[in-house]
Coordinates of C-alpha atoms in Angstrom, one line a residue:
M1 CA 134.3 80.9 119.1
I2 CA 134.2 80.2 115.0
E3 CA 131.3 82.3 114.5
K4 CA 131.9 86.0 115.5
G5 CA 128.7 87.5 114.1
R6 CA 126.2 88.6 116.4
L7 CA 122.2 88.6 115.6
T8 CA 120.1 91.2 117.1
V9 CA 116.8 89.9 119.2
R10 CA 114.7 91.8 116.3
Q11 CA 117.0 90.2 113.4
L12 CA 116.3 86.7 115.3
G13 CA 112.6 87.3 115.5
S14 CA 112.4 88.1 112.0
L15 CA 114.3 84.7 110.8
M16 CA 112.1 83.0 113.3
F17 CA 108.9 84.2 111.4
L18 CA 110.7 83.5 107.9
C19 CA 111.8 80.3 109.5
T20 CA 108.3 79.4 110.9
I21 CA 106.3 80.1 107.2
G22 CA 109.3 78.5 105.3
E23 CA 108.0 76.3 102.4
Q24 CA 105.2 75.8 104.4
I25 CA 103.3 78.8 103.2
I26 CA 102.3 76.9 99.6
V27 CA 102.4 73.3 100.5
F28 CA 100.8 74.2 104.3
P29 CA 97.1 74.1 103.0
S30 CA 97.1 71.1 100.9
M31 CA 99.8 69.0 103.3
I32 CA 97.1 69.7 106.7
T33 CA 93.6 69.3 104.4
S34 CA 95.0 65.9 103.5
Y35 CA 94.8 65.1 106.9
A36 CA 91.8 67.2 108.5
H37 CA 89.9 68.0 105.1
Q38 CA 87.5 70.9 106.4
D39 CA 88.5 70.8 109.8
A40 CA 91.9 71.6 109.1
W41 CA 92.0 75.2 110.1
L42 CA 91.1 74.0 113.8
S43 CA 94.0 71.5 113.4
A44 CA 96.2 74.2 112.8
L45 CA 94.9 77.1 115.4
L46 CA 95.4 73.9 118.0
G47 CA 98.9 73.1 116.3
V48 CA 99.7 77.0 117.2
A49 CA 99.3 76.3 120.3
G50 CA 101.2 73.2 120.8
G51 CA 104.3 74.6 118.8
A52 CA 104.6 77.5 121.5
G53 CA 105.1 74.4 123.6
V54 CA 107.9 72.4 121.6
L55 CA 109.6 76.0 121.2
S56 CA 109.4 76.5 124.9
I57 CA 111.4 73.0 125.2
M58 CA 113.8 74.0 122.6
L59 CA 114.7 77.3 124.9
V60 CA 114.7 75.0 127.7
V61 CA 117.6 73.3 125.9
Y62 CA 119.5 76.4 124.9
K63 CA 119.3 77.4 128.9
L64 CA 120.9 74.8 130.2
Q65 CA 124.3 75.5 128.2
P66 CA 123.5 79.1 126.8
R67 CA 127.5 79.0 125.4
M68 CA 127.1 76.1 123.3
N69 CA 125.0 75.2 120.0
L70 CA 123.4 72.3 119.8
I71 CA 126.1 70.3 118.4
Q72 CA 128.1 71.3 120.9
H73 CA 125.9 70.8 123.4
A74 CA 125.2 67.2 122.4
L75 CA 129.1 66.3 122.8
H76 CA 129.2 67.7 126.0
T77 CA 126.3 66.5 127.5
L78 CA 126.8 63.0 126.0
G79 CA 129.8 62.5 125.5
P80 CA 132.4 61.8 122.5
W81 CA 130.8 58.5 121.4
I82 CA 127.2 58.8 122.0
G83 CA 127.5 63.0 121.0
A84 CA 128.9 62.0 118.3
F85 CA 125.9 60.0 116.9
I86 CA 123.7 62.4 117.6
S87 CA 125.8 65.2 115.8
S88 CA 125.7 63.2 112.9
F89 CA 122.1 62.1 112.9
Y90 CA 121.4 66.2 113.1
L91 CA 124.0 66.9 110.2
F92 CA 122.3 64.5 108.2
Y93 CA 119.0 66.0 109.1
F94 CA 120.1 69.5 108.3
L95 CA 121.7 68.2 104.8
I96 CA 118.7 66.5 103.8
S97 CA 116.7 69.3 104.9
T98 CA 118.1 71.7 102.6
S99 CA 118.1 69.4 99.5
A100 CA 113.7 68.8 100.1
F101 CA 113.5 72.9 100.1
I102 CA 115.9 73.2 97.4
R103 CA 114.0 70.4 95.6
E104 CA 110.5 72.2 96.1
I105 CA 111.5 75.2 94.6
G106 CA 112.7 73.2 91.6
D107 CA 109.6 71.9 91.7
F108 CA 107.8 74.7 91.8
M109 CA 109.5 76.4 89.1
T110 CA 109.6 73.8 86.8
T111 CA 105.7 72.9 86.7
Q112 CA 104.5 76.3 87.7
I113 CA 106.6 79.3 86.5
L114 CA 109.1 77.9 83.7
P115 CA 108.2 74.4 82.7
E116 CA 110.7 74.6 79.8
S117 CA 113.9 74.9 82.3
P118 CA 116.1 71.8 83.7
L119 CA 115.2 70.9 87.2
I120 CA 119.1 71.0 87.9
I121 CA 119.6 74.1 86.4
V122 CA 116.8 75.9 89.0
N123 CA 118.6 74.1 91.9
L124 CA 122.2 75.7 90.8
L125 CA 120.9 78.9 90.7
F126 CA 119.4 78.6 93.8
V127 CA 121.7 77.0 95.5
C128 CA 124.2 79.8 93.9
T129 CA 122.2 82.2 95.9
L130 CA 122.7 80.1 98.8
V131 CA 126.5 80.0 99.0
W132 CA 126.2 83.8 98.1
G133 CA 124.8 84.8 100.9
L134 CA 126.4 82.2 103.3
L135 CA 129.6 83.7 102.3
S136 CA 128.5 87.1 103.2
G137 CA 128.5 85.8 106.8
L138 CA 125.4 85.5 109.6
E139 CA 124.7 89.3 110.1
P140 CA 124.5 90.2 106.5
I141 CA 121.6 87.0 106.8
G142 CA 119.6 88.5 109.7
R143 CA 120.0 92.2 108.4
S144 CA 118.3 90.8 105.2
A145 CA 115.6 89.4 107.0
E146 CA 114.6 92.7 108.6
V147 CA 114.3 94.4 105.2
F148 CA 112.5 90.9 103.3
L149 CA 110.0 90.6 106.5
P150 CA 107.5 93.7 106.2
L151 CA 107.2 92.8 102.3
I152 CA 106.3 89.4 102.6
V153 CA 103.7 90.5 105.4
L154 CA 101.9 92.8 102.8
F155 CA 102.1 90.1 100.4
L156 CA 100.3 87.6 102.3
L157 CA 97.6 90.6 103.5
I158 CA 96.8 91.5 100.0
L159 CA 96.4 87.8 99.1
T160 CA 93.5 87.7 102.4
V161 CA 91.8 90.6 101.5
C162 CA 91.3 90.5 98.0
L163 CA 90.0 86.7 98.3
F164 CA 88.2 87.6 101.2
P165 CA 84.8 88.5 99.1
Q166 CA 84.7 85.2 97.5
S167 CA 85.1 82.8 100.6
H168 CA 81.9 80.7 101.8
L169 CA 81.6 79.5 105.2
D170 CA 79.9 76.7 104.1
N171 CA 83.2 74.8 102.8
I172 CA 84.0 74.6 106.2
K173 CA 80.7 72.7 107.4
P174 CA 80.4 70.4 109.5
V175 CA 83.0 71.4 112.0
L176 CA 84.5 67.9 113.6
G177 CA 81.7 66.1 110.9
E178 CA 84.4 63.2 111.0
G179 CA 85.3 63.1 114.3
L180 CA 88.3 63.9 116.0
L181 CA 91.0 61.5 114.7
N182 CA 91.6 63.6 111.6
P183 CA 91.9 66.9 113.1
F184 CA 94.4 64.9 115.7
K185 CA 96.3 63.6 112.8
G186 CA 96.4 67.4 111.0
F187 CA 97.0 68.9 114.6
V188 CA 100.2 66.8 114.7
A189 CA 101.0 67.5 111.2
V190 CA 101.0 71.6 111.9
L191 CA 103.3 70.7 115.5
T192 CA 105.7 68.8 113.2
Y193 CA 106.1 70.7 109.9
P194 CA 106.7 74.5 110.8
Y195 CA 107.7 73.8 114.4
C196 CA 109.5 71.0 115.1
E197 CA 112.1 72.2 112.2
L198 CA 112.8 75.2 114.6
C199 CA 115.5 72.9 116.3
I200 CA 117.8 74.7 113.8
F201 CA 117.9 77.8 116.1
L202 CA 119.3 75.4 118.9
M203 CA 122.4 76.4 116.7
L204 CA 121.6 80.0 116.3
F205 CA 120.7 80.8 119.8
P206 CA 124.7 81.6 121.1
Y207 CA 125.1 84.0 118.6
A208 CA 122.1 86.3 119.5
K209 CA 122.4 89.6 121.7
K210 CA 120.1 88.6 124.9
E211 CA 118.1 92.1 125.4
A212 CA 115.2 91.8 127.5
H213 CA 112.3 89.9 127.0
W214 CA 113.8 88.1 124.2
E215 CA 112.8 85.1 124.7
K216 CA 109.0 86.1 124.7
D217 CA 109.8 88.0 121.6
I218 CA 111.1 84.8 119.9
L219 CA 108.1 82.7 121.0
L220 CA 105.5 85.8 119.6
A221 CA 107.5 85.5 116.1
A222 CA 107.2 81.9 116.0
I223 CA 103.2 82.3 116.8
I224 CA 102.4 85.0 114.3
G225 CA 104.4 82.8 111.7
G226 CA 101.8 79.8 112.8
L227 CA 99.0 82.6 112.7
M228 CA 99.7 83.7 108.9
L229 CA 99.9 80.3 108.0
T230 CA 96.4 79.5 109.3
L231 CA 95.0 82.8 108.0
T232 CA 96.3 81.4 104.5
L233 CA 94.7 78.0 105.1
T234 CA 91.6 79.0 106.6
I235 CA 91.2 81.1 103.4
C236 CA 92.2 78.1 100.8
L237 CA 89.4 76.2 102.4
L238 CA 86.9 79.2 102.2
V239 CA 87.6 79.7 98.5
M240 CA 88.4 76.9 97.0
G241 CA 86.9 74.1 99.2
P242 CA 88.7 71.1 101.3
F243 CA 88.7 69.0 98.2
M244 CA 90.8 71.3 95.8
T245 CA 92.7 72.5 98.7
Q246 CA 93.4 68.7 99.4
H247 CA 94.3 67.9 96.0
H248 CA 96.7 71.4 94.8
W249 CA 99.8 70.5 96.4
F250 CA 100.5 74.3 95.8
A251 CA 97.2 75.6 96.9
A252 CA 98.0 78.7 98.1
F253 CA 99.6 79.7 94.4
N254 CA 96.5 78.2 92.8
L255 CA 94.4 80.8 94.9
S256 CA 96.7 83.5 94.5
L257 CA 95.4 83.1 90.5
K258 CA 91.5 83.8 91.5
I259 CA 92.0 87.3 92.5
N260 CA 90.5 89.6 90.1
I261 CA 89.0 92.9 91.3
G262 CA 87.3 95.1 88.5
N263 CA 89.8 93.3 85.9
F264 CA 92.3 95.4 86.8
L265 CA 93.8 93.7 90.0
Q266 CA 94.8 90.4 88.4
R267 CA 97.3 88.1 87.9
I268 CA 99.3 88.8 91.1
E269 CA 100.7 85.0 91.5
A270 CA 103.8 86.3 91.0
F271 CA 104.3 88.1 94.0
M272 CA 102.9 84.8 95.9
A273 CA 105.4 82.8 94.1
S274 CA 108.3 85.7 95.5
V275 CA 106.8 85.6 99.0
W276 CA 107.4 81.8 99.3
I277 CA 110.9 82.1 97.4
I278 CA 112.1 84.4 99.9
A279 CA 111.0 82.6 102.9
V280 CA 112.4 79.1 101.6
F281 CA 115.7 81.3 100.8
F282 CA 115.8 82.1 104.6
K283 CA 114.8 78.6 106.0
S284 CA 117.3 76.9 103.3
I285 CA 120.3 79.4 104.1
L286 CA 119.9 78.8 108.1
F287 CA 119.9 75.0 107.5
F288 CA 122.8 74.9 104.9
Y289 CA 124.6 77.8 107.7
S290 CA 123.7 74.7 110.5
F291 CA 125.3 72.0 108.8
V292 CA 128.4 73.5 107.9
L293 CA 128.9 74.9 111.4
G294 CA 127.8 71.4 112.9
M295 CA 131.2 69.8 110.8
T296 CA 133.0 72.3 111.9
H297 CA 132.5 71.6 115.5
L298 CA 132.2 67.8 115.0
F299 CA 135.3 67.7 113.3
K300 CA 137.3 70.3 115.2
L301 CA 138.2 72.7 112.5
S302 CA 139.0 76.2 112.6
S303 CA 136.4 77.8 110.3
Y304 CA 133.3 76.6 108.5
R305 CA 134.3 78.7 105.1
P306 CA 136.2 75.7 103.4
L307 CA 133.1 74.0 104.0
I308 CA 130.8 76.1 102.2
L309 CA 131.6 75.0 98.6
P310 CA 131.8 71.5 99.2
G311 CA 128.6 71.5 101.0
A312 CA 127.1 73.0 98.5
L313 CA 127.9 70.4 95.7
L314 CA 126.4 68.1 97.8
I315 CA 123.4 69.6 98.4
L316 CA 123.0 70.1 94.8
A317 CA 123.5 66.6 94.1
M318 CA 120.8 65.6 97.2
S319 CA 118.1 67.7 95.7
I320 CA 118.5 65.9 92.4
V321 CA 118.5 62.2 93.7
L322 CA 116.4 62.7 96.8
A323 CA 113.1 61.6 94.6
P324 CA 112.7 60.4 91.0
N325 CA 109.7 62.6 90.6
E326 CA 107.0 64.5 92.4
N327 CA 105.2 62.1 93.3
F328 CA 107.3 59.9 94.9
Y329 CA 108.4 63.2 96.8
L330 CA 104.9 63.6 98.1
K331 CA 103.7 60.1 98.8
V332 CA 106.5 58.6 100.4
V333 CA 109.2 61.2 101.3
I334 CA 106.5 63.4 103.1
P335 CA 104.7 61.1 105.4
Y336 CA 107.9 59.9 107.0
W337 CA 109.2 63.0 107.6
I338 CA 107.1 63.4 110.3
D339 CA 108.8 60.8 112.7
W340 CA 112.0 62.5 111.7
D341 CA 111.2 65.9 112.4
L342 CA 109.3 64.9 116.1
T343 CA 112.5 63.1 116.6
C344 CA 114.8 66.0 116.3
G345 CA 112.3 69.1 117.4
I346 CA 111.1 67.2 120.8
G347 CA 112.5 63.6 121.6
I348 CA 116.3 64.4 121.3
P349 CA 116.0 67.9 123.4
L350 CA 114.2 66.0 125.8
L351 CA 116.9 63.4 126.0
L352 CA 119.3 66.0 126.4
I353 CA 117.2 67.7 129.4
M354 CA 117.0 64.3 131.3
V355 CA 120.8 63.3 130.6
H356 CA 121.6 66.9 132.2
K357 CA 119.3 67.1 134.8
L358 CA 120.5 63.5 135.5
K359 CA 124.1 64.1 135.7
A360 CA 123.4 67.4 137.9
R361 CA 121.9 65.1 140.6
L362 CA 124.4 63.0 140.6
R363 CA 127.4 65.4 140.9
K364 CA 125.1 66.5 144.0
G365 CA 125.5 63.2 145.5

């Protein structure tokens, strides 16, 4: 087996939580509110329930071939030609997703924190941290996730508690005032962005130690991550209202600017930025790891480590050419990403399940 490292269930759950909130902790409120408006909180709650169903489908796919990751499973189940095509499709998805996460970090830092810094320099620094983390191995990544998880939860709870006195229930009224269509669109968006992207864990499940109730722990971590996103979204709606939430792309960061308790506790937006950067780091490194590991299996190489540096340079270039500016990324790239995530997170896993069961029936016949 190419990957010798092993993750404990706690480490896998920590990575699941961090990957669920990922880059969404900052952009999730604006994105979902643009679809569902004042009913975005309702879409988020329903999306968490639907997300548990999506993750259940992925667990079914994994249990069909528990010793194989997603790329190996596709090659084994669909054959060398169709399997290679599906594997290449996933590898391109991992590549573009990693580049998009880095681009979001670059756009955030160059517009909110370091406005005078060149985009490529910020992206390069982030890519260097990914290379360093990936060279350390899978187990150190899991242990680091365990360390940072309580810190992120603490910062998010501080944000919620400090802003709760400024909330107004009138901002989420009337409930379902625009009908069911917009909340349904928001539900599909919630189902897509945090949860369909968890298909990345089909590359990690074979390298985790299977302890008792591990499936329930994984589902619980994903649900708690979704509820944290829902809580952040609801606070944004209650404090800023649906219009301001929708038109602030980094809504949660802008929300942290409003914290001021007795002219003493204020200007903690750097903590919110730290939460987002840490979460995006772990999500990006999982996608980067899956890209180089999948390439290793597809081309039958002996190790993925020689691919790390070339892969990093490719991801850095893609993060720059992905979009000419932030508006293009928001208006053109993001809307079509829903179809891509649904295909990778639901469509192809269901295809693998059906083909596997059909082949099993043919063998019995």
